[in-house]
Coordinates of C-alpha atoms and ligand atoms in Angstrom, one line a residue:
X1 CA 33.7 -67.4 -107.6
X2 CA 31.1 -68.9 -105.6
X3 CA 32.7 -68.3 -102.2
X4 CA 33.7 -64.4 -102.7
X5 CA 30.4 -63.4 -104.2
X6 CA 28.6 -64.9 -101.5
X7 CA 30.7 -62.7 -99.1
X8 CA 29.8 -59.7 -101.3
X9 CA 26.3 -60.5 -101.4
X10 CA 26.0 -61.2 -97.2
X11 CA 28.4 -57.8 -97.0
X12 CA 24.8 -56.5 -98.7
X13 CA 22.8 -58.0 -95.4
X14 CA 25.7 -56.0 -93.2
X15 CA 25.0 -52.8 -94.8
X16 CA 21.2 -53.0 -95.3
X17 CA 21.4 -53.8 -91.2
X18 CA 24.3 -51.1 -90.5
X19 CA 22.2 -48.6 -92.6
X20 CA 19.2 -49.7 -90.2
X21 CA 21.6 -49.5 -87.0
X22 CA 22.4 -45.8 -87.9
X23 CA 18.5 -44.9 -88.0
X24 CA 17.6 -46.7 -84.8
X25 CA 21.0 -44.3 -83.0
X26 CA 19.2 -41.4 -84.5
X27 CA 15.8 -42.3 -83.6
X28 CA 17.4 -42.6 -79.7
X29 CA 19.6 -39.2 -79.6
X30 CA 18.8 -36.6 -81.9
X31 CA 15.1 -37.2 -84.0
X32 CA 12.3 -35.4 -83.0
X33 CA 9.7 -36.9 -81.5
X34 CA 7.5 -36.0 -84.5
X35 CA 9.6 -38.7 -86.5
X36 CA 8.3 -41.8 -84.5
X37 CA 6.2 -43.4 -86.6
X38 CA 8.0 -42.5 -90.5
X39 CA 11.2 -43.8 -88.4
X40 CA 9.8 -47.6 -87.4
X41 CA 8.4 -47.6 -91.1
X42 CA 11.9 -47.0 -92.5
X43 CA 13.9 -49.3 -89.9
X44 CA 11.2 -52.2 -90.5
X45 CA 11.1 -52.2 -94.1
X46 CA 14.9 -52.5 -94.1
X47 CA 15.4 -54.5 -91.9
X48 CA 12.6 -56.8 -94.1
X49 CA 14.7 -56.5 -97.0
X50 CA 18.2 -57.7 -94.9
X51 CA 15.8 -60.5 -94.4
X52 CA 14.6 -61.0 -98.4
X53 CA 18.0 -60.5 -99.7
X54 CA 19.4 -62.8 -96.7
X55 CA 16.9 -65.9 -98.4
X56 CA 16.4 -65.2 -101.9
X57 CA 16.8 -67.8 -104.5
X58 CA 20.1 -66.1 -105.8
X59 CA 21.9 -65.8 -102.1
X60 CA 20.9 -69.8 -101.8
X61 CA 22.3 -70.4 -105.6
X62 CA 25.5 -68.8 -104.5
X63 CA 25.3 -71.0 -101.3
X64 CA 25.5 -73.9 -103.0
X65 CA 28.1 -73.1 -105.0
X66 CA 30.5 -71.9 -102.0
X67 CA 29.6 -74.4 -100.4
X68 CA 31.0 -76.8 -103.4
X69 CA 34.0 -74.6 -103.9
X70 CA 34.9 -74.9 -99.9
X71 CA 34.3 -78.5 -99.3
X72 CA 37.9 -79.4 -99.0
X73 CA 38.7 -76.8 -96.7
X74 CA 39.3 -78.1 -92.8
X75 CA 35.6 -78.3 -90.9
X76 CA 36.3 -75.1 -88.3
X77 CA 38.4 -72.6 -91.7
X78 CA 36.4 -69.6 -91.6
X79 CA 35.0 -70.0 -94.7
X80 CA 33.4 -73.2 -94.3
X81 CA 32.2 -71.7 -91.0
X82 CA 30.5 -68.7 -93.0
X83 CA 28.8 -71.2 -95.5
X84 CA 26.9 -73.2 -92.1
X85 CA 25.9 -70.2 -90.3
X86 CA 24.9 -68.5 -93.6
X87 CA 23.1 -72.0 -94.3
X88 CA 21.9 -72.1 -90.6
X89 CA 20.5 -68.8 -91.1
X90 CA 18.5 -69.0 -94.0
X91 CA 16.6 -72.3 -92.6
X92 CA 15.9 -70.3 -89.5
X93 CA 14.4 -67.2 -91.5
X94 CA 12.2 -69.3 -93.7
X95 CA 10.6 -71.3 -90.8
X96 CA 9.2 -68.4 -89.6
X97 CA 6.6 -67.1 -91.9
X98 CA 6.8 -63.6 -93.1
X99 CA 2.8 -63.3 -91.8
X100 CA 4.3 -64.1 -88.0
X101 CA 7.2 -61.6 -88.4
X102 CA 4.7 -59.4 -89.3
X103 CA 1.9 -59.5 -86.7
X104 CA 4.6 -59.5 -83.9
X105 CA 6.1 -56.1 -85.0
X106 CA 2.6 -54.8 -85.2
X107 CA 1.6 -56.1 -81.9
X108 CA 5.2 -55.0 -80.4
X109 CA 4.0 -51.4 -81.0
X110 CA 0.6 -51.5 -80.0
X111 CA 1.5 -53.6 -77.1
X112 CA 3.9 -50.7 -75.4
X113 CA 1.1 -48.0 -75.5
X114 CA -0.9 -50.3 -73.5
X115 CA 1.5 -51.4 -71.4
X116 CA 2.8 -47.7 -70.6
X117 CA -0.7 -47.1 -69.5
X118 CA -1.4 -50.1 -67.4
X119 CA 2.2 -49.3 -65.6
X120 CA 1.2 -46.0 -64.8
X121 CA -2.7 -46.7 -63.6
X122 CA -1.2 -50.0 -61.5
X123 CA -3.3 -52.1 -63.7
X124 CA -2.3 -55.7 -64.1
X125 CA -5.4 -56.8 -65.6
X126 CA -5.5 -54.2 -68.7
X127 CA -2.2 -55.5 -69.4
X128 CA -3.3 -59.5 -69.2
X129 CA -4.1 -59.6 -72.5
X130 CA -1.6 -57.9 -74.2
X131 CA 0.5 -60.6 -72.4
X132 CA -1.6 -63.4 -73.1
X133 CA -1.3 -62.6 -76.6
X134 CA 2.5 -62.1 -76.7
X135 CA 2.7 -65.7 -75.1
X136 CA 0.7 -67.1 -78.1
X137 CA 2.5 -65.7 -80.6
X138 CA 5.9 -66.9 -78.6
X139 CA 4.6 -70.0 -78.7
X140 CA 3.5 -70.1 -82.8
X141 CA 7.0 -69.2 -83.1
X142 CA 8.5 -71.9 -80.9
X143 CA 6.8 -74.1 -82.4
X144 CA 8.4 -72.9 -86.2
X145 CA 11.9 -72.5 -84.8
X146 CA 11.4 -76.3 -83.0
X147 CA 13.0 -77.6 -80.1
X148 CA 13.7 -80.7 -78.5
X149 CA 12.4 -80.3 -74.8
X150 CA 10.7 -76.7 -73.8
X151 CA 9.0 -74.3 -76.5
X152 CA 11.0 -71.7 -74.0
X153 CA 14.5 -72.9 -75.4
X154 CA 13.3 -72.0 -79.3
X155 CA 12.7 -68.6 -78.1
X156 CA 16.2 -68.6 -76.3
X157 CA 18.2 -69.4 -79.4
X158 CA 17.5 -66.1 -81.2
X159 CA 20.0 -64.3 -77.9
X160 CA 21.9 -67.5 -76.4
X161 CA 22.3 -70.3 -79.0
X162 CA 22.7 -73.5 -77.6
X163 CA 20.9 -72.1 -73.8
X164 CA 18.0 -74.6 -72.8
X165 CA 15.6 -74.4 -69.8
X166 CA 17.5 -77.9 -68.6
X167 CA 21.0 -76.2 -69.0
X168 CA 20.0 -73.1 -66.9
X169 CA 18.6 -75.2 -63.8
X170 CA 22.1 -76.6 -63.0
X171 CA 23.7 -73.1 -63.2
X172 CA 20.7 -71.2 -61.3
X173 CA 20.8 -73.6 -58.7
X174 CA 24.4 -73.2 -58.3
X175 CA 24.0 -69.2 -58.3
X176 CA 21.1 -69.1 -55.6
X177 CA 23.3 -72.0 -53.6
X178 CA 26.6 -69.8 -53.5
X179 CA 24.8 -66.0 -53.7
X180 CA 21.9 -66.3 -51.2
X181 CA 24.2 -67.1 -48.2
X182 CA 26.0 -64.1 -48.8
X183 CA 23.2 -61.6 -49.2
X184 CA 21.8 -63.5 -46.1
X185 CA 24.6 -61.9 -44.3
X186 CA 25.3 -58.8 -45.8
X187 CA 21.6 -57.8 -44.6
X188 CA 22.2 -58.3 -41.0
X189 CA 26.1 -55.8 -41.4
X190 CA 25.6 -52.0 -41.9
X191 CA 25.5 -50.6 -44.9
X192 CA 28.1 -48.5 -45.9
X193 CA 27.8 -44.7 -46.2
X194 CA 26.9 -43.6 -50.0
X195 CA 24.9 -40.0 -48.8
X196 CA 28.4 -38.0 -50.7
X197 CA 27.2 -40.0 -53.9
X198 CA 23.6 -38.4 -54.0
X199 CA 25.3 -35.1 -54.3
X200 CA 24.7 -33.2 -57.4
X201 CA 27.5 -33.6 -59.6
X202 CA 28.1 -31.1 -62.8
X203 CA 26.7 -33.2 -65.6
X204 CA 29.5 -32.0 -67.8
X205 CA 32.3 -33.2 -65.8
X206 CA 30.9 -36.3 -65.4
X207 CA 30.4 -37.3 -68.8
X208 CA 34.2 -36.1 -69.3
X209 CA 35.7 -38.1 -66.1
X210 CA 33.3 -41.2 -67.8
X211 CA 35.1 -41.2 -71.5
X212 CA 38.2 -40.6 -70.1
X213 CA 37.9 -43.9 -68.0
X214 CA 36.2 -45.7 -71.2
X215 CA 39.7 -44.4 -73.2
X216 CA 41.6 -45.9 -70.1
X217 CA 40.0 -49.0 -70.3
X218 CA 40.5 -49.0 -74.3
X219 CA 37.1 -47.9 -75.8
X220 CA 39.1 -46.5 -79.2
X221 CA 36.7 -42.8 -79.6
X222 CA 38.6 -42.1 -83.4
X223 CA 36.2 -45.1 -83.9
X224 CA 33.3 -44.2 -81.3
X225 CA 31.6 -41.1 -79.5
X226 CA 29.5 -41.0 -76.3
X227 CA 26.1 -39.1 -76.4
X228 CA 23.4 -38.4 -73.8
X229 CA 20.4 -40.7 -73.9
X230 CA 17.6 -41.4 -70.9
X231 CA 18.2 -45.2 -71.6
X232 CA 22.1 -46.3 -72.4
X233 CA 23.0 -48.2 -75.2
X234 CA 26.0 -49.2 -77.2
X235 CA 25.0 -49.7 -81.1
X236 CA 28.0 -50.1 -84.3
X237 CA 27.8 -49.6 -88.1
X238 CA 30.8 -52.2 -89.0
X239 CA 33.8 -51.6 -85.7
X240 CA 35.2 -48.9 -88.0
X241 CA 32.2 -47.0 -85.8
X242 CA 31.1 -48.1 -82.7
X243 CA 28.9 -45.4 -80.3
X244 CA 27.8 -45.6 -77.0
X245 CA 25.4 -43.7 -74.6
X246 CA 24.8 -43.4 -70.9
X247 CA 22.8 -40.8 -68.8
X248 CA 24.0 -38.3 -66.6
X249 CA 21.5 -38.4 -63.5
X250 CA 21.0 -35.6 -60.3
X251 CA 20.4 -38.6 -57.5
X252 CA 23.1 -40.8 -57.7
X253 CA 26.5 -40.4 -59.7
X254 CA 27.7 -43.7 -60.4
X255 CA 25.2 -44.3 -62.8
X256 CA 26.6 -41.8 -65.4
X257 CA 30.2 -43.1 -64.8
X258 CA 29.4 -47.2 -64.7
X259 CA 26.6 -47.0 -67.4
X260 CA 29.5 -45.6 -69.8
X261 CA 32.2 -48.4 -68.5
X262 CA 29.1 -50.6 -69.2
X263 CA 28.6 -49.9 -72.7
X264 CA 32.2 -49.3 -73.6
X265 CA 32.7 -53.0 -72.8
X266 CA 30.2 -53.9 -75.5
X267 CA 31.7 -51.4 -77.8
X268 CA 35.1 -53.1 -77.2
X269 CA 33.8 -56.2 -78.5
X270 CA 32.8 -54.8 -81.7
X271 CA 35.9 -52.5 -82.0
X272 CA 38.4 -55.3 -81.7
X273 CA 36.9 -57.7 -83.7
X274 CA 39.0 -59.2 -86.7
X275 CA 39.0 -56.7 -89.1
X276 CA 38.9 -59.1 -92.0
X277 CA 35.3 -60.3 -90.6
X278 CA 34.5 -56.6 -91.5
X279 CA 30.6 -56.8 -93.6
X280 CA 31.1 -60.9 -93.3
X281 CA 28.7 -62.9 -91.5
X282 CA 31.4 -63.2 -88.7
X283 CA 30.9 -59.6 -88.1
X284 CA 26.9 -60.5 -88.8
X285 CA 23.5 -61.9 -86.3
X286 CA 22.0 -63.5 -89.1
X287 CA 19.5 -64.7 -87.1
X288 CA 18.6 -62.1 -85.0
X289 CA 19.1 -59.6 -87.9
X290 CA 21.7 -56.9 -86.2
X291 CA 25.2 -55.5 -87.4
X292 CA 26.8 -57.2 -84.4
X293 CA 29.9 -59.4 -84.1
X294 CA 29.4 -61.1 -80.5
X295 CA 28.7 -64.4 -80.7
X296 CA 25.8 -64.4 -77.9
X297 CA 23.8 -61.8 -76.0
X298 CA 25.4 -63.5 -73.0
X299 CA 28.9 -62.9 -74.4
X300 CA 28.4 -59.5 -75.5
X301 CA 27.1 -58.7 -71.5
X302 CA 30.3 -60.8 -70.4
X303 CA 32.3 -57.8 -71.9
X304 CA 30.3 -55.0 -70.7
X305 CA 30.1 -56.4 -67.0
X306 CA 33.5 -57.0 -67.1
X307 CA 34.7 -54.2 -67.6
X308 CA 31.6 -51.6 -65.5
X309 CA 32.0 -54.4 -62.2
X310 CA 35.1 -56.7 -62.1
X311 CA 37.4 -54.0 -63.2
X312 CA 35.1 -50.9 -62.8
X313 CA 34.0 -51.6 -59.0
X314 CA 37.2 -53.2 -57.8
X315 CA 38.8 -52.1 -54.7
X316 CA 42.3 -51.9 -57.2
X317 CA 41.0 -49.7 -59.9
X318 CA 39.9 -47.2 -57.3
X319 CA 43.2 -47.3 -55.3
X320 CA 44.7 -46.2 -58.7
X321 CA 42.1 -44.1 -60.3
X322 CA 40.9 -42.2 -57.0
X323 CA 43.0 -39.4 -57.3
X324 CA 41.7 -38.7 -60.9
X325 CA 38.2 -38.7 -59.6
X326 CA 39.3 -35.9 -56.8
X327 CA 40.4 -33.8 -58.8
X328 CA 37.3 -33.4 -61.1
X329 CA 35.2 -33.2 -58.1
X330 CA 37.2 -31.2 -55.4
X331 CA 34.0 -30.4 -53.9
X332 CA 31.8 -33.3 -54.2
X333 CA 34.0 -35.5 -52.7
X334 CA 35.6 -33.0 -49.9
X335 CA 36.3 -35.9 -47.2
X336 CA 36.1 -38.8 -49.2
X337 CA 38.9 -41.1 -49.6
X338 CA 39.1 -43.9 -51.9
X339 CA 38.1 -46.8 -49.4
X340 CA 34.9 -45.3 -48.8
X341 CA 34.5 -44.7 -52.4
X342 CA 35.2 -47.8 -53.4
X343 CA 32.5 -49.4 -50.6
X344 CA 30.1 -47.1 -51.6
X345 CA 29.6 -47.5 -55.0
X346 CA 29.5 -51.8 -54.0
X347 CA 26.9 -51.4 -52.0
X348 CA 24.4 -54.0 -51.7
X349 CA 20.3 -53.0 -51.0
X350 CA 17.8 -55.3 -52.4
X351 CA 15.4 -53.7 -54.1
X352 CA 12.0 -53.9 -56.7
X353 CA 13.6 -52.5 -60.0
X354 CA 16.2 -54.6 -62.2
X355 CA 17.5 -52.3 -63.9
X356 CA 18.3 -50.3 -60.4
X357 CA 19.9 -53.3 -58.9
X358 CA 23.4 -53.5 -57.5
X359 CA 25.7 -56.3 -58.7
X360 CA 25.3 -58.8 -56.2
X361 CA 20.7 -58.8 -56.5
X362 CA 20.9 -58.4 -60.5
X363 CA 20.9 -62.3 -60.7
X364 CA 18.3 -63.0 -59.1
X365 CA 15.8 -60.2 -60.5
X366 CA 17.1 -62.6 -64.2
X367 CA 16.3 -66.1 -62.4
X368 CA 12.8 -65.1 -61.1
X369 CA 12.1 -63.5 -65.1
X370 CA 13.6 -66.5 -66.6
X371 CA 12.0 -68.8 -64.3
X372 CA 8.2 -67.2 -64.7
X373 CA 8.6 -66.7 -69.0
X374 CA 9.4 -70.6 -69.4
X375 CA 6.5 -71.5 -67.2
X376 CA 4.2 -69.3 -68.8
X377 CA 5.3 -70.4 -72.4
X378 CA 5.2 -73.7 -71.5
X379 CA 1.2 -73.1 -69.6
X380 CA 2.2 -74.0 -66.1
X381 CA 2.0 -70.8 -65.2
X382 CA -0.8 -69.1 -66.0
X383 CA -1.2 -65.2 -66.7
X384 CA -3.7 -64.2 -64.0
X385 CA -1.3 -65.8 -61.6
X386 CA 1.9 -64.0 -62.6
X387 CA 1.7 -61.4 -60.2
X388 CA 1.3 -63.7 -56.8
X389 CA 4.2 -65.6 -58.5
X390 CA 6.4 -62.7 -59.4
X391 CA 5.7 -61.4 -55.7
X392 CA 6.6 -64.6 -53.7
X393 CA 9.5 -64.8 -55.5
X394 CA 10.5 -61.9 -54.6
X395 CA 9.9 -62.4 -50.9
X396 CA 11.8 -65.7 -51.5
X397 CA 15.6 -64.5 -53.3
X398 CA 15.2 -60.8 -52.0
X399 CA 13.1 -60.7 -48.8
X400 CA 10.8 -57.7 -50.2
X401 CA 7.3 -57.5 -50.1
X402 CA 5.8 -56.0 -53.6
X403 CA 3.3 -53.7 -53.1
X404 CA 2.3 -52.9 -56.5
X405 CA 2.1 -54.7 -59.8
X406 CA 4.3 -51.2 -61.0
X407 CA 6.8 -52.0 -59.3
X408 CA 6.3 -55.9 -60.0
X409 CA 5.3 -57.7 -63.1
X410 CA 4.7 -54.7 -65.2
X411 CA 8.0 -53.2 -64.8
X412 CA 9.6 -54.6 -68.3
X413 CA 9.0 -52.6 -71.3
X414 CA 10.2 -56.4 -72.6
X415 CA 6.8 -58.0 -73.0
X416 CA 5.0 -55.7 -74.2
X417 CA 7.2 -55.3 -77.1
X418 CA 6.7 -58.8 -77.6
X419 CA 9.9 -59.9 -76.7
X420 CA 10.3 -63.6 -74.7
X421 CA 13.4 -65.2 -74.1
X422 CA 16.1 -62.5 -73.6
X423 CA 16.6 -62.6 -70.2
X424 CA 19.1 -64.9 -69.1
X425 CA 22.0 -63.5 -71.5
X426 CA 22.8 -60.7 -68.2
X427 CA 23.2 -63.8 -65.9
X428 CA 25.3 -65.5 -68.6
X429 CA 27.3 -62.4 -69.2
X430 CA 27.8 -62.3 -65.3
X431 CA 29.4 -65.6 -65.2
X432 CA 31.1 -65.5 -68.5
X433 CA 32.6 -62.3 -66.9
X434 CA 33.6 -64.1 -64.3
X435 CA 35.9 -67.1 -65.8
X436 CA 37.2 -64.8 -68.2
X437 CA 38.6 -62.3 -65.7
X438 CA 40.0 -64.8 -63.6
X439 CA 41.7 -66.4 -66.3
X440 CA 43.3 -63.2 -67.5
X441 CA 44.5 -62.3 -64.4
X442 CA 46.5 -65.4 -64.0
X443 CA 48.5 -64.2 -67.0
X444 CA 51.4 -61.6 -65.6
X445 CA 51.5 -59.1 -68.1
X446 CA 47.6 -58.5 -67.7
X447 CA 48.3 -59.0 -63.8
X448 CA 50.9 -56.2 -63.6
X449 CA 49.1 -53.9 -65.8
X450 CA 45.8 -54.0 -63.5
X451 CA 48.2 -53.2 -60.7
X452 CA 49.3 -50.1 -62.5
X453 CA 46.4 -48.4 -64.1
X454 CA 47.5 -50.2 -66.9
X455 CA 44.5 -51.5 -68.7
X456 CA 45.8 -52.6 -72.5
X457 CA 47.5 -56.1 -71.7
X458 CA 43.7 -56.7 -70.0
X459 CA 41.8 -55.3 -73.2
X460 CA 44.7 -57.0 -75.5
X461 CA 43.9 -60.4 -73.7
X462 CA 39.9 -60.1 -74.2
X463 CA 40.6 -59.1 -77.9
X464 CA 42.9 -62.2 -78.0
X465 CA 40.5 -64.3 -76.8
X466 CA 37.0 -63.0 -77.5
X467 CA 37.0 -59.7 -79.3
X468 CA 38.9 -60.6 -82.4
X469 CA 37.1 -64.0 -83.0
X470 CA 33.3 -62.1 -83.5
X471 CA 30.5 -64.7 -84.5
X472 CA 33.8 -67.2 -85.5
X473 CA 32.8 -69.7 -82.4
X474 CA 29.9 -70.7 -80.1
X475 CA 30.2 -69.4 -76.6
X476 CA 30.8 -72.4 -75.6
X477 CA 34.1 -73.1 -77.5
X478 CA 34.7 -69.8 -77.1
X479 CA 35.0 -70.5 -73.2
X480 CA 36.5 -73.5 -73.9
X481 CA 39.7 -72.4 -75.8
X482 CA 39.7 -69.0 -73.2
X483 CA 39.1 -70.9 -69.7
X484 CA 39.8 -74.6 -70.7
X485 CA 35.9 -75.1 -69.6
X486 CA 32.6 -74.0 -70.9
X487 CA 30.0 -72.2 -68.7
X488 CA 31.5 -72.2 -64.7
X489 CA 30.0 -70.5 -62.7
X490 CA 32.5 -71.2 -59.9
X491 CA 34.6 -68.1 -60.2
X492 CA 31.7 -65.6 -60.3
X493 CA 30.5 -67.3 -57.1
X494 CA 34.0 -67.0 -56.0
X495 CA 34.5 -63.3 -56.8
X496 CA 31.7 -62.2 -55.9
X497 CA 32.2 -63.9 -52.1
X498 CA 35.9 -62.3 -52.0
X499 CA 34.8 -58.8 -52.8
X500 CA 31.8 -58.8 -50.2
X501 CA 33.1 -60.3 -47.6
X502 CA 35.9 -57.4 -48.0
X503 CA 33.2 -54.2 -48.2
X504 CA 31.2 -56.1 -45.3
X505 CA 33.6 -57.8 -43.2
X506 CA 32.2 -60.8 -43.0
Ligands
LIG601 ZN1 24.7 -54.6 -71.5

């Protein structure tokens, strides 16, 4: 008794945080603008009582009593699994008081309007405090969550459980040893043409050409549909629904087209998982309080990358799907064959923005953010000095000079929203993407599929080996039974060396 009615009580937490999920989609596509501030109301207060219902006497009564009924039950059974996280998650929620929840949603949204502001009058020092502030709360929280070694890694374990500021110095190190030698050289090759991809391209066909490719790839649309938004997203209500966005931009086409792959490698997570996790806490972020089954922020990016750059941009997937391309855009790509396409859209420029990055400077836009947060929770950094530190790391990894804080340190909406400690799940993702692709491809069936616009043994061995499993293990055993290794970042290194040195001849 114990056991099921604590499933039907945390299948209550799933809905309360679906029901939210399904608001926030509507609040990014089709509400008004009007609806703003009745909208945050609604999502925060349920999303507050996800939380209440998550630790209230009766869910810890039922606790105890699936935890009784379960005891005999192998360590790693599912069940006994759902009774620690469920217990994991209720010690997490009522560290943190309710007071400090409160006063960082408040200053989330009074953050961004000052933020928005300073970003558009190039003024750092408006900002400062906003920041200042942020950091303090951050660190209140830390310090409720606890930690063993850096206040940073408390704030980490809400995205990346397990992540600490020591375990990312190894693999950083690694990255900027393996990656920097290789933009070193790419910046003294020519660049290959991309003027044909700056055309305008009819936004309609290019949304069609992108879901086709996210079908292809195995993004199931009886259970998903792709909308128009300015920022992309992927968001689910259980994986019996599982939407995604992208944008459709004038200046440069592969935005529209990757940004869907993106997200449709998130969605595929969710889709695949096990559908008796359905509403359970394996389908569940407890801690984070989301309707999502990936085990880690980092994970959940392995997926998307995946599938937008180690399938999306490869030289293969192009020799195959060229021709498809052609035809939508007789016009656009008059001229063009599928080499040049395929260099094109791998080009590599170093530039200010993250989120405008190409996949070979994204890293390092994550290590220098990673790098300043944990030194400015931790004090050794201080806020007036962010700027000159942002900007000489950027002359350091990327060679560029910064010439405004706009285009520097105040170019997150992350911080103002109150948000530390979310950064380093892209990087993860990248190298998670990395092991598991290499892995797959050493099995044949997923081998001769790739090599024949064949793209279900690849989805059917990442639903075998990550999708199905949701919130079941860390990432780290999750790797582990996958790879037979945990966190490598030898074959992203490896990859990403391959496919250069092809595009730049080096
Ligand atoms: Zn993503």
């Amino acid at each position: 008794m114990g056991y099921n009615a604590l499933l039907e009580r945390m299948g209550a937490v799933n809905d309360l945080l679906c029901a939210g999920s399904m608001l926030s989609w509507d609040a990014r596509t089709m509400m008004p603008p009007g609806g703003a501030d009745t909208r945050a109301k609604q999502m925060a207060t349920l999303k507050v009582f996800a939380r209440n219902h998550l630790v209230a006497d009766e869910t810890r009564r039922l606790l105890d009593a699936a935890e009784a009924e379960t005891a005999n039950l192998p360590e790693d059974s599912v069940e006994r699994t759902i009774c620690t996280q469920v217990r994991e998650a209720i010690d997490y929620h009522l560290r943190i008081p309710a007071e400090l929840v409160q006063r960082r949603a408040e200053m989330g949204s009074k953050g961004q309007h000052i933020w928005a502001k300073a970003r558009a009058e190039d003024d750092f020092a408006a900002f400062a405090p906003v920041l200042e502030a942020t950091l303090e709360l951050n660190r209140e929280m830390a310090e409720c969550i606890g930690y063993e070694e850096h206040p940073y890694d408390a704030l980490m374990y809400r995205f990346e459980p397990g992540e600490t500021v020591a375990s990312l110095r190894p693999l950083f190190a690694a990255l900027r040893a393996g990656l920097l030698p290789l933009l070193r050289a790419i910046g003294e090759k020519e660049p290959p043409r991309v003027d044909f991809l700056e055309r305008p391209f009819p936004a309609d066909k290019q949304l069609e050409f992108a879901l086709n490719m996210a079908r292809k790839l195995g993004y199931d649309t009886n259970r998903g549909r792709l909308d128009l938004t300015v920022h992309p997203f992927e968001i689910s209500f259980t994986r019996n629904d599982v939407r995604i966005t992208t944008r459709v931009n004038g200046e440069w086409m592969p935005k529209g087209l990757f940004g869907t792959l993106h997200e449709a490698g998130h969605a595929m997570y969710e889709q695949y998982c096990d559908p008796a996790y359905t509403r359970t806490p394996l389908a569940t972020d407890l801690i984070g309080l989301y309707a999502v089954g990936g085990v880690s922020f980092g994970a959940h990016e392995s997926q998307s990358r995946l599938f937008e750059n180690q399938v999306g941009r490869s030289r293969e997937f192009w020799e195959l799907n060229y021709g498809e391309l052609r035809d939508a855009f007789p016009e656009e790509l008059a001229g063009i064959d599928a080499e040049t396409f395929w260099r094109a859209i791998n080009r590599v420029r170093p530039g200010l923005i993250r989120v405008e990055s190409d996949e070979l400077t994204y890293d390092f836009h994550i290590m220098l953010r990673v790098d300043i947060e944990a030194a400015l929770i931790d004090g050794s950094l201080k806020v007036a000095d962010l700027p000159e530190a942002w900007n000489a790391k950027m002359k350091e990894y990327l060679g560029l000079e910064v010439p405004s804080d706009r285009l520097g340190a105040l170019q997150d909406v992350h911080w103002s929203s109150g948000q530390v400690g979310t950064f380093c799940n892209y990087t993860i993702g990248n190298v998670m993407a990395g092991q598991l692709f290499a892995k797959a491809k050493t099995d044949d069936r997923v081998s001769r599929g790739l090599a024949a616009a064949d793209y279900v043994p690849l989805r059917e061995w990442m639903t075998e080996h990550v999708h199905r499993h949701g919130r079941r293990y860390t990432r780290e055993q999750l790797l582990e039974r996958a790879t037979g290794r945990g966190l490598d970042p030898v074959p992203y290194v490896e990859y990403l060396t391959a496919k250069y040195s092809a595009i730049y001849d080096l």
